[in-house]
Amino acid sequence: KMQRRRISMTPKHQKGQTDLSSWRKGGTTDPEKSLKILQFADGEKNESQEVSLEQALNYFANERGRVLLNKSSVLQKHLAAVETIGLQQGLPPEGFEILLSVALSGRFVDAVNTRLLKSLIPASEIPQSSVITAVSWLCVSKCSDNVQLLFIKWLITVFDFIDCKEQLRALYGYFFSLLQDDRMCPYVSHLLYLLTRKENVKPFRVRRLLDLQAKTGMQSHLQALLSLYKLFRPELVTITLPGKMKTYFRNSDGPWKAAINAVRQRKQQPSPLFQTLFLSTSQPRSRKRKWNVQLVIPASSANTNHLGGNRGKSLDLNCQKVSFPVEQLQTFPQFLQNIHQLELPAQMASVLTNPLLLHYMNCVKDESIYLRLYYWMGQMLQEECTWCVADNSNEEEFKSFLETIYKTECFLQEGFCASAEFLCNCLPLWDGCCCRSQILGLVSWIPPSIFSEIGSQLYDPLAQLFFTSSLYFKCSVLESLKELLQNWLNCNAVHLESELNSSNTTLSGLVNLVAQLIHFVGWISTAALRLEHNSMFLMFFILNFYETVCDMYLEYKLPLLILPPAGVFYTALLSMDSVTLNQLCYIMYRYRTNLVAAKENERSKKKILQFKFSNRTYQEYNQYITAMVGCLWTSRVFQKDIHPQGLRMDDELLEKTAVKEFKSSFNVVHHPAMMCYSVDFLKQAYPDDTTYNFKLIKGKKWDWYLQYLYAQGLNGLKVFIESSINRIS
């Protein structure tokens, strides 16, 4: 029965249409059956629902008189049928031109037109021609202002369901003329933001936006459009625009967002959020400009297996003649050959899932790309955070979205400003459990440029969570901050020469940021060791952080060295764990290597001497090294340690401890962390002696003992002794 029905659509849009389930499965469907497949989930009700939808569409297509809703039961029945099917299964592509024409032609009262527009939920895609027809009805002003505004909101929401947008972009001038309407201006600005290309930026349009700004003041939607214009044509927009805002545009989702989500849930479609991040031509097309169709990130590539006939010619994300279609981009050689013909899709969310487009972002430094991402990502994170929005419980979807952002930042080797601002807003409300690894991953990619502005707002909530959470959370935070430091240092090492040549301010600013971060980690580490009773597991992560710090000068070319606080240093020096002691020895060896190199550079008067280490750094290092040598080697730590928080004690006090050989209690033989090695060495050197007399380890046996320690993998101890202790044969 359905095969003989066609709903007054042109052959161009009859051919090659697909339904949503076939898109997911990678198959095709007969266009004659698309209405039938899209409508029905229950076989027993197919017959009545088929007739209901067909009759409703035929009724609206053929009804010419002005019918009042409350006086026509036929109109009520057909309107209810469209609403029910639209909200439950979504409407097929063939129905949009009819319903849009009816809603915008003014044939029915506003109540009918409004209900029709609210029921336009796409099941797969929306033909571009139906949107063009709808816009043509706008031009003749047959419908009321309220209906026009609702249509613009609908168009923004379903923007990425439209199969091709080239003809829609040709109407840019018409949409721009609608800016004069005060009510429509915020939403038209949003639509123009999505449609704008460089060729759309004209002097007269810039002047018009500036006039509107002078008339209404600096509105966020005008700022967004002017910011985009300035990125494309900076010579035309010469004014200084305010800094970035959290939200540029008003929420235009209306009733459609929840309905699209419900349709997808009823069809039980797997979220593309959980699919691989690598490009695949079998991925579904974008369903919505926002990532939240139950937090769905639209794919950047269409299903090329379904392209055919006129549809294959029209289906395109950016189908300019000079542009290479993004959905055909499959290999890296293809990317290299067409890099100058590529144009990113309007739905910036799809870029996150396409490594080739991410390569494009790295190669082509187009600020408009980052501005679009900043707007989209900032708004989505703000609206969908599960612990910031009361009625949002999609934790798994939100967690997957955060993971996608984190992987994108790892791919690009740089963080997004929008995610950093999100962290600034969400950390005070975060419980430390929800999406923990994803949040801490985003922390590790906060750009230094934005951290200088929001750092103080991040340290306090992070410290509160750190002190009140478990040992494992503390270790996770320390690991995240270590990665943050490494990312900053890697960025500096890559761009050091250009930064030094251009301005010392950039480098000095980074030095200050890094110093603040290291002091913050030193503070929380000292407190955490007390809270966790000097946990060896915690100490491992703390020393891992300082392994990066101790090599900043030589490995990362940053003229800064900060030693660990006394609460960390002496806790590690007196640790009962040999791994901790060995790690500390290696760190102090690297500090010495970096400080010696810095001193040599000072003497040779190299350019890097624009930043000199303070005498306090050398003094603190000498105090630490005196304590370590006195502890591990000369057994005079209690007499020679001069650090204010060191181990210096009077002999009278030490004698009260009743320890016989208190002076040598912490050398490499008697140290609690080394005792197991001493016992094992004595067993091998004196197998018949069961008294374990440690005094036997002296003279030549001392040298053998050291070689034994080195053979056990204590390389940190080895390089420390060889570099910091002058032995007299």
XYZ file of C-alpha atoms in Angstrom, residues 625-640 663-664 666-668 702 725-726:
24
model
C 73.498 18.269 49.865
C 75.342 18.759 53.175
C 72.544 16.950 54.971
C 72.534 14.071 52.466
C 76.300 13.571 52.520
C 76.373 13.809 56.309
C 73.551 11.308 56.537
C 74.561 8.703 53.943
C 78.346 9.002 53.939
C 80.196 10.884 56.725
C 77.734 10.012 59.524
C 77.833 13.623 60.730
C 74.368 14.758 59.756
C 73.396 15.680 63.324
C 76.403 17.966 63.590
C 76.702 19.391 60.062
C 75.946 9.065 64.510
C 75.994 6.338 61.847
C 71.535 6.807 58.600
C 74.584 5.987 56.498
C 74.375 3.660 53.508
C 82.902 -0.832 51.861
C 81.268 12.900 47.129
C 85.031 13.285 46.700
